[in-house]
C-alpha cells in the first residue's frame, strides 16, 4: 500500500489529473489550451441531464444497451466451482465496448462545435467505432493507423473506408499504434479550431483517462443492477482483459469502493512475461515512465525507449496501460495477472464449444484467468467477467494458430 491512506477509490483523479503519482498531463504548451478547453466541456456535461438523455437514447436505440448479463451455466458446470457470469458487451453495435466511449466523445465534440474528428487505431476496432459514429452524425473522420497495422488489419481498414472515414497510414517509428497516437496528437495541435481528438482507451493526457472511464462506466453500472436482479447481491470477483484498460475500468469503476469485491485485470502475457518483450504486460513486466501525455507503467528498455509488445490479440498490444490502473496496482486495490497466448486460445475454444459464443481474443485472456481460478472457489462464489468483444474478427488468427487452413470460395 502507498503510505497515503486512501479512503475512496472513486474520487480520483485530483485536479491535475493525477491518480497518486500516475496520470497528469505532460503536453506541449500548444496543446495545453485545447486540453483545458476539453476539460471544461467534460466537467460541464458530467451532471448535465440533457447530455445524458441523448447518451441514453443512443445507447438504447443505436448501440443496443443494456447489454445482457449472462449466467454461463455449462462453463460453470465444466469448471466445477464458482458461478460464472459474462457481461455481454460483445453484443453492442460494432461488436465491442469501444462504441460506449466513442459515442460520448462525439456528442461532446458536437457540443463544442467541432466539425472534424480524428482518432488513432491499432487493430482497427476503435477506428471502426469512431468511423461508425461519425457516419451517424455526418462528421468527417480521419483515422491514423500504423503502416504495419494497415497491412495486418485489412478488413477493418476497408470497414472504415466503407463508413466514409479517411485512413492515414503512419510510417514514423515502427508504424504501429504508439506512432499513430503521436501523429494524431500532432494533427490536433495543427488543426486546433475545428478538430476533436477521440482517444480509444483510458490513456492520454488528463482529462482523457477519467473521461473515457466515465463513458465506459455504463458497463459496471448495468452489471451492478443486473447482478442485484439475478443474484440479489454483488459479485465476489470481477475479471477483465487489459489493453489500455478501458473495458476493465468501465466494469471496475462502480465497484472500486466495495471492499468485498475482488478486482482482477488480465494482461496479455504473449509467449510469457519472462520472455523479454514477447508480451504486452505493462504492469507485470514494465516500469513507470511517460508516454502520450501521462505517467504510467510502460514497456521500455533501459534507455527509456518504448518497446513493441507482442500478443496474439492485436487489441491488447498497446505498450502502456491507463494511469488509473497503475494506481490501482500500486495501492493494491486491484490485482493484475498475465495469461499467455496459448491459454487464451484454449479459453477461446472452450467458450465456443460450451457456451455457443465466439469471443474476441482479448476477453479470452480474462476467460483464461477465470478458468484458472473458478475450480478452486466455492459454488456460492460469483465471478463476473467482461465479454468485451466478439470473435468474428479473430477467426483467421485462430485458424492460423491452430494450424487449420481456410480456403476462400
Ligand atoms: C480495443 C479492445 C480491447 C483493449 O482495449 P481496452 O482499452 O483495454 O479495453 C479489448 N477488447 C476488445 C474487444 C477491444 O476491441
mmCIF file of C-alpha atoms and ligand atoms in Angstrom:
data_model
loop_
_atom_site.group_PDB
_atom_site.id
_atom_site.type_symbol
_atom_site.label_atom_id
_atom_site.label_comp_id
_atom_site.label_asym_id
_atom_site.label_seq_id
_atom_site.Cartn_x
_atom_site.Cartn_y
_atom_site.Cartn_z
ATOM 1 C CA UNK A 1 0.000 0.000 0.000
ATOM 2 C CA UNK A 2 1.036 3.591 -0.558
ATOM 3 C CA UNK A 3 1.823 5.480 2.615
ATOM 4 C CA UNK A 4 -1.065 7.815 1.784
ATOM 5 C CA UNK A 5 -4.280 6.484 3.265
ATOM 6 C CA UNK A 6 -6.835 6.088 0.526
ATOM 7 C CA UNK A 7 -10.420 6.213 1.715
ATOM 8 C CA UNK A 8 -12.115 6.181 -1.617
ATOM 9 C CA UNK A 9 -11.030 4.877 -4.965
ATOM 10 C CA UNK A 10 -13.761 6.565 -6.968
ATOM 11 C CA UNK A 11 -12.828 10.164 -6.193
ATOM 12 C CA UNK A 12 -9.775 10.362 -8.465
ATOM 13 C CA UNK A 13 -8.106 11.910 -10.309
ATOM 14 C CA UNK A 14 -7.081 15.099 -8.475
ATOM 15 C CA UNK A 15 -7.400 18.453 -10.198
ATOM 16 C CA UNK A 16 -4.116 17.975 -12.024
ATOM 17 C CA UNK A 17 -5.394 14.703 -13.389
ATOM 18 C CA UNK A 18 -3.215 12.563 -11.140
ATOM 19 C CA UNK A 19 -4.045 9.162 -9.699
ATOM 20 C CA UNK A 20 -1.394 9.023 -6.981
ATOM 21 C CA UNK A 21 1.839 9.531 -8.876
ATOM 22 C CA UNK A 22 0.348 8.448 -12.186
ATOM 23 C CA UNK A 23 -1.562 10.300 -14.885
ATOM 24 C CA UNK A 24 -1.258 14.073 -15.196
ATOM 25 C CA UNK A 25 -0.760 15.966 -18.427
ATOM 26 C CA UNK A 26 2.678 16.013 -19.954
ATOM 27 C CA UNK A 27 1.887 18.008 -23.088
ATOM 28 C CA UNK A 28 3.407 20.827 -25.115
ATOM 29 C CA UNK A 29 2.332 24.409 -24.454
ATOM 30 C CA UNK A 30 0.486 24.491 -27.769
ATOM 31 C CA UNK A 31 -1.682 21.570 -26.718
ATOM 32 C CA UNK A 32 -2.483 22.926 -23.275
ATOM 33 C CA UNK A 33 -5.298 25.340 -24.261
ATOM 34 C CA UNK A 34 -7.022 22.508 -26.163
ATOM 35 C CA UNK A 35 -6.771 20.195 -23.222
ATOM 36 C CA UNK A 36 -8.152 22.829 -20.842
ATOM 37 C CA UNK A 37 -10.991 23.567 -23.227
ATOM 38 C CA UNK A 38 -11.867 19.890 -23.408
ATOM 39 C CA UNK A 39 -11.680 19.559 -19.640
ATOM 40 C CA UNK A 40 -14.091 22.459 -19.133
ATOM 41 C CA UNK A 41 -16.594 20.885 -21.507
ATOM 42 C CA UNK A 42 -16.210 17.439 -19.933
ATOM 43 C CA UNK A 43 -16.806 18.867 -16.446
ATOM 44 C CA UNK A 44 -19.878 20.717 -17.702
ATOM 45 C CA UNK A 45 -21.570 17.589 -19.088
ATOM 46 C CA UNK A 46 -20.902 15.402 -16.056
ATOM 47 C CA UNK A 47 -24.160 16.408 -14.390
ATOM 48 C CA UNK A 48 -25.976 17.712 -17.431
ATOM 49 C CA UNK A 49 -29.242 15.801 -17.787
ATOM 50 C CA UNK A 50 -29.756 16.746 -21.418
ATOM 51 C CA UNK A 51 -26.354 15.295 -22.364
ATOM 52 C CA UNK A 52 -27.060 12.017 -20.590
ATOM 53 C CA UNK A 53 -30.575 11.843 -22.026
ATOM 54 C CA UNK A 54 -29.040 11.891 -25.506
ATOM 55 C CA UNK A 55 -26.417 9.318 -24.468
ATOM 56 C CA UNK A 56 -29.077 7.017 -23.066
ATOM 57 C CA UNK A 57 -31.257 7.354 -26.140
ATOM 58 C CA UNK A 58 -28.391 6.368 -28.457
ATOM 59 C CA UNK A 59 -27.129 3.656 -26.130
ATOM 60 C CA UNK A 60 -30.555 2.074 -26.186
ATOM 61 C CA UNK A 61 -31.587 2.505 -29.810
ATOM 62 C CA UNK A 62 -28.283 2.600 -31.693
ATOM 63 C CA UNK A 63 -25.784 0.599 -29.619
ATOM 64 C CA UNK A 64 -28.250 -1.896 -28.139
ATOM 65 C CA UNK A 65 -27.751 -1.276 -24.408
ATOM 66 C CA UNK A 66 -28.206 -2.512 -21.805
ATOM 67 C CA UNK A 67 -26.068 -5.473 -22.805
ATOM 68 C CA UNK A 68 -27.234 -8.701 -21.119
ATOM 69 C CA UNK A 69 -25.681 -10.211 -18.012
ATOM 70 C CA UNK A 70 -25.491 -13.920 -18.759
ATOM 71 C CA UNK A 71 -25.025 -16.877 -16.444
ATOM 72 C CA UNK A 72 -22.583 -19.196 -18.229
ATOM 73 C CA UNK A 73 -24.113 -22.380 -16.894
ATOM 74 C CA UNK A 74 -22.306 -25.006 -18.947
ATOM 75 C CA UNK A 75 -18.948 -23.369 -18.407
ATOM 76 C CA UNK A 76 -19.643 -23.190 -14.670
ATOM 77 C CA UNK A 77 -20.561 -26.883 -14.701
ATOM 78 C CA UNK A 78 -17.386 -27.769 -16.552
ATOM 79 C CA UNK A 79 -15.054 -25.808 -14.277
ATOM 80 C CA UNK A 80 -16.853 -27.078 -11.192
ATOM 81 C CA UNK A 81 -16.620 -24.183 -8.744
ATOM 82 C CA UNK A 82 -17.628 -20.524 -8.786
ATOM 83 C CA UNK A 83 -20.691 -19.339 -10.686
ATOM 84 C CA UNK A 84 -19.528 -17.570 -13.848
ATOM 85 C CA UNK A 85 -21.312 -14.621 -15.433
ATOM 86 C CA UNK A 86 -20.473 -12.810 -18.668
ATOM 87 C CA UNK A 87 -21.261 -9.122 -19.124
ATOM 88 C CA UNK A 88 -22.062 -9.268 -22.795
ATOM 89 C CA UNK A 89 -20.630 -6.107 -24.296
ATOM 90 C CA UNK A 90 -19.711 -8.103 -27.386
ATOM 91 C CA UNK A 91 -23.346 -7.708 -28.426
ATOM 92 C CA UNK A 92 -23.000 -3.942 -28.864
ATOM 93 C CA UNK A 93 -23.192 -2.394 -32.328
ATOM 94 C CA UNK A 94 -19.726 -2.815 -33.944
ATOM 95 C CA UNK A 95 -19.012 -5.821 -31.737
ATOM 96 C CA UNK A 96 -17.170 -4.434 -28.719
ATOM 97 C CA UNK A 97 -17.230 -1.907 -25.886
ATOM 98 C CA UNK A 98 -15.366 0.801 -27.839
ATOM 99 C CA UNK A 99 -18.549 2.461 -29.068
ATOM 100 C CA UNK A 100 -19.679 3.297 -25.500
ATOM 101 C CA UNK A 101 -16.842 5.791 -25.257
ATOM 102 C CA UNK A 102 -16.806 7.000 -28.861
ATOM 103 C CA UNK A 103 -20.445 7.975 -28.641
ATOM 104 C CA UNK A 104 -19.731 10.099 -25.565
ATOM 105 C CA UNK A 105 -16.775 11.861 -27.137
ATOM 106 C CA UNK A 106 -18.605 12.579 -30.396
ATOM 107 C CA UNK A 107 -21.571 14.093 -28.539
ATOM 108 C CA UNK A 108 -19.072 16.210 -26.612
ATOM 109 C CA UNK A 109 -17.379 17.280 -29.866
ATOM 110 C CA UNK A 110 -20.752 18.366 -31.242
ATOM 111 C CA UNK A 111 -21.411 20.452 -28.143
ATOM 112 C CA UNK A 112 -18.028 22.121 -28.597
ATOM 113 C CA UNK A 113 -18.911 22.985 -32.183
ATOM 114 C CA UNK A 114 -16.125 20.798 -33.590
ATOM 115 C CA UNK A 115 -16.649 19.760 -37.200
ATOM 116 C CA UNK A 116 -13.820 17.287 -37.791
ATOM 117 C CA UNK A 117 -12.963 14.127 -35.831
ATOM 118 C CA UNK A 118 -9.590 12.406 -35.660
ATOM 119 C CA UNK A 119 -8.675 9.125 -33.963
ATOM 120 C CA UNK A 120 -5.824 6.647 -33.661
ATOM 121 C CA UNK A 121 -6.286 2.935 -34.069
ATOM 122 C CA UNK A 122 -4.162 -0.188 -33.671
ATOM 123 C CA UNK A 123 -6.133 -3.295 -34.505
ATOM 124 C CA UNK A 124 -8.785 -1.080 -36.076
ATOM 125 C CA UNK A 125 -11.618 -1.599 -33.592
ATOM 126 C CA UNK A 126 -11.547 1.946 -32.229
ATOM 127 C CA UNK A 127 -11.170 3.296 -35.757
ATOM 128 C CA UNK A 128 -14.256 1.388 -36.875
ATOM 129 C CA UNK A 129 -16.292 2.559 -33.874
ATOM 130 C CA UNK A 130 -15.250 6.177 -34.491
ATOM 131 C CA UNK A 131 -15.957 5.962 -38.239
ATOM 132 C CA UNK A 132 -19.359 4.474 -37.374
ATOM 133 C CA UNK A 133 -20.490 7.242 -35.040
ATOM 134 C CA UNK A 134 -19.058 9.894 -37.396
ATOM 135 C CA UNK A 135 -21.150 8.442 -40.236
ATOM 136 C CA UNK A 136 -24.184 8.529 -37.944
ATOM 137 C CA UNK A 137 -23.660 12.267 -37.337
ATOM 138 C CA UNK A 138 -22.306 13.241 -40.770
ATOM 139 C CA UNK A 139 -18.892 14.267 -39.424
ATOM 140 C CA UNK A 140 -15.698 13.907 -41.461
ATOM 141 C CA UNK A 141 -13.344 11.423 -39.816
ATOM 142 C CA UNK A 142 -9.598 10.847 -40.171
ATOM 143 C CA UNK A 143 -8.095 7.730 -38.591
ATOM 144 C CA UNK A 144 -4.339 7.429 -38.017
ATOM 145 C CA UNK A 145 -3.068 3.886 -38.268
ATOM 146 C CA UNK A 146 0.475 2.493 -38.371
ATOM 147 C CA UNK A 147 1.504 1.147 -41.800
ATOM 148 C CA UNK A 148 2.239 -2.180 -40.227
ATOM 149 C CA UNK A 149 -1.282 -2.348 -38.769
ATOM 150 C CA UNK A 150 -2.853 -1.211 -42.074
ATOM 151 C CA UNK A 151 -1.325 -4.309 -43.631
ATOM 152 C CA UNK A 152 -2.282 -6.660 -40.823
ATOM 153 C CA UNK A 153 -5.833 -5.386 -40.402
ATOM 154 C CA UNK A 154 -7.105 -5.077 -43.959
ATOM 155 C CA UNK A 155 -10.771 -5.911 -43.198
ATOM 156 C CA UNK A 156 -11.022 -3.117 -40.605
ATOM 157 C CA UNK A 157 -9.325 -0.653 -42.985
ATOM 158 C CA UNK A 158 -11.971 -1.497 -45.575
ATOM 159 C CA UNK A 159 -14.768 -1.148 -42.992
ATOM 160 C CA UNK A 160 -13.569 2.336 -42.051
ATOM 161 C CA UNK A 161 -13.489 3.326 -45.712
ATOM 162 C CA UNK A 162 -17.000 1.968 -46.293
ATOM 163 C CA UNK A 163 -18.106 4.136 -43.390
ATOM 164 C CA UNK A 164 -16.649 7.178 -45.094
ATOM 165 C CA UNK A 165 -13.515 7.669 -42.985
ATOM 166 C CA UNK A 166 -10.089 8.535 -44.334
ATOM 167 C CA UNK A 167 -7.395 6.148 -43.084
ATOM 168 C CA UNK A 168 -3.941 7.769 -42.883
ATOM 169 C CA UNK A 169 -1.096 5.241 -42.737
ATOM 170 C CA UNK A 170 1.652 6.283 -40.318
ATOM 171 C CA UNK A 171 5.191 5.231 -41.223
ATOM 172 C CA UNK A 172 7.121 7.036 -38.482
ATOM 173 C CA UNK A 173 8.682 4.977 -35.679
ATOM 174 C CA UNK A 174 7.779 1.338 -36.085
ATOM 175 C CA UNK A 175 4.498 2.101 -37.786
ATOM 176 C CA UNK A 176 2.200 0.832 -35.061
ATOM 177 C CA UNK A 177 -0.324 2.151 -32.534
ATOM 178 C CA UNK A 178 2.096 4.258 -30.476
ATOM 179 C CA UNK A 179 3.174 6.131 -33.622
ATOM 180 C CA UNK A 180 -0.412 6.561 -34.819
ATOM 181 C CA UNK A 181 -1.249 8.208 -31.499
ATOM 182 C CA UNK A 182 1.715 10.587 -31.825
ATOM 183 C CA UNK A 183 0.595 11.632 -35.304
ATOM 184 C CA UNK A 184 -2.976 12.156 -34.149
ATOM 185 C CA UNK A 185 -1.714 14.438 -31.359
ATOM 186 C CA UNK A 186 0.308 16.403 -33.947
ATOM 187 C CA UNK A 187 -2.737 16.759 -36.195
ATOM 188 C CA UNK A 188 -4.732 18.054 -33.230
ATOM 189 C CA UNK A 189 -2.182 20.800 -32.495
ATOM 190 C CA UNK A 190 -2.171 21.979 -36.111
ATOM 191 C CA UNK A 191 -5.950 21.907 -36.534
ATOM 192 C CA UNK A 192 -6.898 23.396 -33.218
ATOM 193 C CA UNK A 193 -10.045 25.220 -34.136
ATOM 194 C CA UNK A 194 -12.264 22.654 -35.809
ATOM 195 C CA UNK A 195 -10.816 19.287 -34.700
ATOM 196 C CA UNK A 196 -11.700 16.925 -31.863
ATOM 197 C CA UNK A 197 -9.352 14.071 -30.975
ATOM 198 C CA UNK A 198 -11.270 10.945 -29.965
ATOM 199 C CA UNK A 199 -8.953 8.654 -27.936
ATOM 200 C CA UNK A 200 -9.806 4.951 -27.775
ATOM 201 C CA UNK A 201 -8.746 3.948 -24.278
ATOM 202 C CA UNK A 202 -8.177 5.297 -20.752
ATOM 203 C CA UNK A 203 -4.815 6.811 -21.766
ATOM 204 C CA UNK A 204 -3.578 10.202 -22.979
ATOM 205 C CA UNK A 205 -3.315 13.452 -21.012
ATOM 206 C CA UNK A 206 -5.937 14.401 -18.409
ATOM 207 C CA UNK A 207 -8.946 14.553 -18.794
ATOM 208 C CA UNK A 208 -8.960 11.620 -21.249
ATOM 209 C CA UNK A 209 -8.339 8.758 -18.789
ATOM 210 C CA UNK A 210 -11.125 9.949 -16.466
ATOM 211 C CA UNK A 211 -13.465 10.904 -19.286
ATOM 212 C CA UNK A 212 -13.142 7.607 -21.166
ATOM 213 C CA UNK A 213 -13.606 5.742 -17.873
ATOM 214 C CA UNK A 214 -16.782 7.700 -17.135
ATOM 215 C CA UNK A 215 -18.236 6.846 -20.544
ATOM 216 C CA UNK A 216 -17.297 3.163 -20.173
ATOM 217 C CA UNK A 217 -18.633 3.014 -16.599
ATOM 218 C CA UNK A 218 -22.049 2.197 -18.060
ATOM 219 C CA UNK A 219 -20.718 -1.405 -18.174
ATOM 220 C CA UNK A 220 -20.243 -1.604 -14.408
ATOM 221 C CA UNK A 221 -23.394 0.362 -13.588
ATOM 222 C CA UNK A 222 -25.530 -2.056 -15.576
ATOM 223 C CA UNK A 223 -23.681 -5.024 -14.092
ATOM 224 C CA UNK A 224 -24.448 -3.874 -10.535
ATOM 225 C CA UNK A 225 -28.120 -3.546 -11.268
ATOM 226 C CA UNK A 226 -28.380 -6.785 -13.249
ATOM 227 C CA UNK A 227 -26.469 -8.728 -10.613
ATOM 228 C CA UNK A 228 -28.856 -7.469 -7.932
ATOM 229 C CA UNK A 229 -31.788 -8.612 -10.064
ATOM 230 C CA UNK A 230 -30.343 -12.055 -10.797
ATOM 231 C CA UNK A 231 -28.469 -12.920 -7.602
ATOM 232 C CA UNK A 232 -29.716 -10.372 -5.081
ATOM 233 C CA UNK A 233 -26.139 -9.318 -4.282
ATOM 234 C CA UNK A 234 -22.923 -8.012 -5.784
ATOM 235 C CA UNK A 235 -20.389 -10.346 -7.425
ATOM 236 C CA UNK A 236 -17.374 -11.571 -5.413
ATOM 237 C CA UNK A 237 -14.824 -11.238 -8.205
ATOM 238 C CA UNK A 238 -14.622 -9.093 -11.334
ATOM 239 C CA UNK A 239 -12.298 -10.049 -14.186
ATOM 240 C CA UNK A 240 -11.479 -8.099 -17.354
ATOM 241 C CA UNK A 241 -8.779 -8.018 -20.036
ATOM 242 C CA UNK A 242 -6.361 -5.084 -20.107
ATOM 243 C CA UNK A 243 -5.051 -3.456 -23.276
ATOM 244 C CA UNK A 244 -5.057 0.238 -22.460
ATOM 245 C CA UNK A 245 -7.620 -0.686 -19.844
ATOM 246 C CA UNK A 246 -10.905 0.951 -20.889
ATOM 247 C CA UNK A 247 -13.261 -2.037 -20.813
ATOM 248 C CA UNK A 248 -11.742 -3.043 -17.468
ATOM 249 C CA UNK A 249 -12.067 0.460 -15.948
ATOM 250 C CA UNK A 250 -15.655 0.546 -17.207
ATOM 251 C CA UNK A 251 -16.526 -2.641 -15.352
ATOM 252 C CA UNK A 252 -14.386 -1.972 -12.260
ATOM 253 C CA UNK A 253 -15.099 1.678 -11.534
ATOM 254 C CA UNK A 254 -18.594 1.391 -9.976
ATOM 255 C CA UNK A 255 -17.219 -1.357 -7.674
ATOM 256 C CA UNK A 256 -13.957 0.246 -6.532
ATOM 257 C CA UNK A 257 -15.389 1.352 -3.202
ATOM 258 C CA UNK A 258 -16.901 -2.069 -2.460
ATOM 259 C CA UNK A 259 -14.136 -3.649 -0.343
ATOM 260 C CA UNK A 260 -15.651 -7.130 -0.598
ATOM 261 C CA UNK A 261 -15.444 -7.178 -4.371
ATOM 262 C CA UNK A 262 -12.162 -8.587 -5.600
ATOM 263 C CA UNK A 263 -10.906 -6.974 -8.809
ATOM 264 C CA UNK A 264 -8.588 -8.654 -11.303
ATOM 265 C CA UNK A 265 -7.161 -7.236 -14.547
ATOM 266 C CA UNK A 266 -5.649 -9.662 -17.032
ATOM 267 C CA UNK A 267 -2.762 -8.581 -19.232
ATOM 268 C CA UNK A 268 -1.560 -10.186 -22.438
ATOM 269 C CA UNK A 269 1.290 -12.499 -21.485
ATOM 270 C CA UNK A 270 2.079 -13.389 -25.121
ATOM 271 C CA UNK A 271 4.746 -16.058 -25.110
ATOM 272 C CA UNK A 272 5.398 -15.479 -21.411
ATOM 273 C CA UNK A 273 6.183 -12.431 -19.255
ATOM 274 C CA UNK A 274 9.695 -13.782 -18.588
ATOM 275 C CA UNK A 275 10.352 -13.743 -22.291
ATOM 276 C CA UNK A 276 11.670 -10.245 -22.868
ATOM 277 C CA UNK A 277 9.204 -8.282 -24.991
ATOM 278 C CA UNK A 278 7.286 -11.249 -26.236
ATOM 279 C CA UNK A 279 4.335 -9.975 -24.215
ATOM 280 C CA UNK A 280 2.224 -6.858 -23.602
ATOM 281 C CA UNK A 281 2.040 -6.957 -19.821
ATOM 282 C CA UNK A 282 2.889 -3.343 -18.896
ATOM 283 C CA UNK A 283 2.078 -3.769 -15.194
ATOM 284 C CA UNK A 284 3.592 -7.227 -14.757
ATOM 285 C CA UNK A 285 6.631 -6.656 -16.936
ATOM 286 C CA UNK A 286 7.064 -2.881 -17.366
ATOM 287 C CA UNK A 287 8.260 0.168 -15.419
ATOM 288 C CA UNK A 288 6.816 3.669 -14.844
ATOM 289 C CA UNK A 289 7.573 6.344 -17.435
ATOM 290 C CA UNK A 290 5.832 8.985 -19.531
ATOM 291 C CA UNK A 291 4.016 8.274 -22.795
ATOM 292 C CA UNK A 292 1.217 10.067 -24.641
ATOM 293 C CA UNK A 293 0.877 12.800 -22.049
ATOM 294 C CA UNK A 294 0.674 10.763 -18.834
ATOM 295 C CA UNK A 295 2.847 8.910 -16.345
ATOM 296 C CA UNK A 296 2.129 5.214 -16.143
ATOM 297 C CA UNK A 297 3.636 1.729 -16.408
ATOM 298 C CA UNK A 298 5.205 1.153 -19.817
ATOM 299 C CA UNK A 299 7.157 -1.407 -21.758
ATOM 300 C CA UNK A 300 10.508 0.286 -22.188
ATOM 301 C CA UNK A 301 14.182 -0.555 -22.351
ATOM 302 C CA UNK A 302 16.906 0.705 -20.004
ATOM 303 C CA UNK A 303 17.299 3.888 -22.083
ATOM 304 C CA UNK A 304 13.606 4.692 -21.790
ATOM 305 C CA UNK A 305 12.847 3.682 -25.376
ATOM 306 C CA UNK A 306 9.305 2.371 -25.766
ATOM 307 C CA UNK A 307 9.288 -1.266 -26.811
ATOM 308 C CA UNK A 308 6.825 -3.007 -29.065
ATOM 309 C CA UNK A 309 4.887 -5.617 -27.198
ATOM 310 C CA UNK A 310 3.632 -8.867 -28.578
ATOM 311 C CA UNK A 311 0.294 -10.653 -28.233
ATOM 312 C CA UNK A 312 -1.856 -12.970 -30.330
ATOM 313 C CA UNK A 313 -4.568 -10.404 -29.698
ATOM 314 C CA UNK A 314 -3.945 -7.227 -31.702
ATOM 315 C CA UNK A 315 -6.293 -5.229 -29.458
ATOM 316 C CA UNK A 316 -4.096 -5.756 -26.406
ATOM 317 C CA UNK A 317 -0.776 -4.622 -27.782
ATOM 318 C CA UNK A 318 -0.567 -1.062 -26.502
ATOM 319 C CA UNK A 319 2.869 -0.621 -24.849
ATOM 320 C CA UNK A 320 1.339 1.184 -21.855
ATOM 321 C CA UNK A 321 -1.696 0.998 -19.612
ATOM 322 C CA UNK A 322 -4.132 3.635 -18.354
ATOM 323 C CA UNK A 323 -2.696 5.567 -15.359
ATOM 324 C CA UNK A 324 -5.626 4.684 -13.098
ATOM 325 C CA UNK A 325 -4.699 1.007 -13.428
ATOM 326 C CA UNK A 326 -1.120 1.824 -12.430
ATOM 327 C CA UNK A 327 -2.529 3.458 -9.317
ATOM 328 C CA UNK A 328 -4.932 0.600 -8.518
ATOM 329 C CA UNK A 329 -1.957 -1.737 -8.957
ATOM 330 C CA UNK A 330 0.314 0.217 -6.611
ATOM 331 C CA UNK A 331 -2.352 0.723 -3.950
ATOM 332 C CA UNK A 332 -3.242 -2.945 -4.166
ATOM 333 C CA UNK A 333 -6.941 -2.265 -4.783
ATOM 334 C CA UNK A 334 -6.808 -4.359 -7.939
ATOM 335 C CA UNK A 335 -4.631 -7.334 -8.882
ATOM 336 C CA UNK A 336 -3.040 -7.680 -12.268
ATOM 337 C CA UNK A 337 -2.088 -11.031 -13.718
ATOM 338 C CA UNK A 338 -0.999 -12.184 -17.172
ATOM 339 C CA UNK A 339 -2.035 -15.142 -19.289
ATOM 340 C CA UNK A 340 -0.280 -16.479 -22.370
ATOM 341 C CA UNK A 341 -1.449 -16.716 -25.968
ATOM 342 C CA UNK A 342 -1.818 -20.467 -25.600
ATOM 343 C CA UNK A 343 -4.021 -20.133 -22.526
ATOM 344 C CA UNK A 344 -6.172 -17.537 -24.309
ATOM 345 C CA UNK A 345 -6.594 -19.875 -27.281
ATOM 346 C CA UNK A 346 -7.745 -22.685 -25.007
ATOM 347 C CA UNK A 347 -10.301 -20.341 -23.453
ATOM 348 C CA UNK A 348 -11.470 -19.355 -26.945
ATOM 349 C CA UNK A 349 -12.176 -22.955 -27.881
ATOM 350 C CA UNK A 350 -13.870 -23.828 -24.613
ATOM 351 C CA UNK A 351 -16.165 -20.792 -24.830
ATOM 352 C CA UNK A 352 -17.212 -21.664 -28.395
ATOM 353 C CA UNK A 353 -17.900 -25.285 -27.516
ATOM 354 C CA UNK A 354 -19.552 -24.910 -24.117
ATOM 355 C CA UNK A 355 -21.447 -21.642 -24.470
ATOM 356 C CA UNK A 356 -22.042 -21.125 -28.197
ATOM 357 C CA UNK A 357 -20.291 -17.784 -28.016
ATOM 358 C CA UNK A 358 -17.325 -16.977 -30.270
ATOM 359 C CA UNK A 359 -15.373 -14.473 -28.169
ATOM 360 C CA UNK A 360 -12.737 -11.961 -29.288
ATOM 361 C CA UNK A 361 -9.195 -12.969 -28.330
ATOM 362 C CA UNK A 362 -8.963 -10.016 -25.907
ATOM 363 C CA UNK A 363 -11.657 -11.218 -23.463
ATOM 364 C CA UNK A 364 -10.301 -14.764 -23.900
ATOM 365 C CA UNK A 365 -7.433 -13.552 -21.721
ATOM 366 C CA UNK A 366 -9.917 -12.718 -18.968
ATOM 367 C CA UNK A 367 -11.668 -16.031 -19.518
ATOM 368 C CA UNK A 368 -8.384 -17.953 -19.323
ATOM 369 C CA UNK A 369 -7.821 -16.483 -15.872
ATOM 370 C CA UNK A 370 -11.383 -17.361 -14.853
ATOM 371 C CA UNK A 371 -10.646 -20.933 -15.931
ATOM 372 C CA UNK A 372 -7.616 -20.957 -13.623
ATOM 373 C CA UNK A 373 -9.437 -19.761 -10.510
ATOM 374 C CA UNK A 374 -13.056 -20.933 -10.812
ATOM 375 C CA UNK A 375 -12.495 -24.592 -9.943
ATOM 376 C CA UNK A 376 -10.913 -23.894 -6.572
ATOM 377 C CA UNK A 377 -13.613 -21.467 -5.447
ATOM 378 C CA UNK A 378 -16.819 -22.496 -3.641
ATOM 379 C CA UNK A 379 -20.061 -22.759 -5.602
ATOM 380 C CA UNK A 380 -21.509 -19.685 -3.830
ATOM 381 C CA UNK A 381 -18.698 -17.540 -5.211
ATOM 382 C CA UNK A 382 -19.797 -15.308 -8.103
ATOM 383 C CA UNK A 383 -17.354 -14.283 -10.818
ATOM 384 C CA UNK A 384 -18.319 -11.695 -13.409
ATOM 385 C CA UNK A 385 -16.100 -11.224 -16.434
ATOM 386 C CA UNK A 386 -16.403 -8.698 -19.189
ATOM 387 C CA UNK A 387 -17.035 -10.307 -22.573
ATOM 388 C CA UNK A 388 -15.892 -7.085 -24.216
ATOM 389 C CA UNK A 389 -15.769 -8.171 -27.859
ATOM 390 C CA UNK A 390 -16.905 -10.799 -30.318
ATOM 391 C CA UNK A 391 -14.592 -13.046 -32.226
ATOM 392 C CA UNK A 392 -15.641 -12.716 -35.864
ATOM 393 C CA UNK A 393 -12.573 -10.551 -36.480
ATOM 394 C CA UNK A 394 -10.266 -13.174 -34.980
ATOM 395 C CA UNK A 395 -11.242 -16.388 -36.734
ATOM 396 C CA UNK A 396 -8.363 -16.167 -39.232
ATOM 397 C CA UNK A 397 -5.819 -15.625 -36.454
ATOM 398 C CA UNK A 398 -7.240 -18.549 -34.525
ATOM 399 C CA UNK A 399 -7.257 -20.814 -37.583
ATOM 400 C CA UNK A 400 -3.619 -19.994 -38.221
ATOM 401 C CA UNK A 401 -2.654 -20.599 -34.591
ATOM 402 C CA UNK A 402 -4.416 -23.960 -34.656
ATOM 403 C CA UNK A 403 -2.738 -24.890 -37.935
ATOM 404 C CA UNK A 404 -6.019 -25.010 -39.864
ATOM 405 C CA UNK A 405 -6.082 -23.815 -43.442
ATOM 406 C CA UNK A 406 -9.069 -21.834 -44.640
ATOM 407 C CA UNK A 407 -9.707 -21.522 -48.334
ATOM 408 C CA UNK A 408 -11.782 -18.795 -49.878
ATOM 409 C CA UNK A 409 -14.662 -19.726 -52.142
HETATM 410 C C1 LIG B 1 -9.671 -2.477 -28.058
HETATM 411 C C2 LIG B 1 -10.104 -3.689 -27.374
HETATM 412 C C3 LIG B 1 -9.546 -4.071 -26.135
HETATM 413 C C4 LIG B 1 -8.430 -3.330 -25.466
HETATM 414 O O1 LIG B 1 -8.757 -2.046 -25.062
HETATM 415 P P1 LIG B 1 -9.097 -1.680 -23.547
HETATM 416 O O2 LIG B 1 -8.995 -0.201 -23.554
HETATM 417 O O3 LIG B 1 -8.095 -2.349 -22.685
HETATM 418 O O4 LIG B 1 -10.469 -2.163 -23.279
HETATM 419 C C5 LIG B 1 -10.045 -5.195 -25.509
HETATM 420 N N1 LIG B 1 -11.015 -5.934 -26.076
HETATM 421 C C6 LIG B 1 -11.566 -5.605 -27.258
HETATM 422 C C7 LIG B 1 -12.655 -6.475 -27.787
HETATM 423 C C8 LIG B 1 -11.147 -4.483 -27.945
HETATM 424 O O5 LIG B 1 -11.699 -4.162 -29.126
#
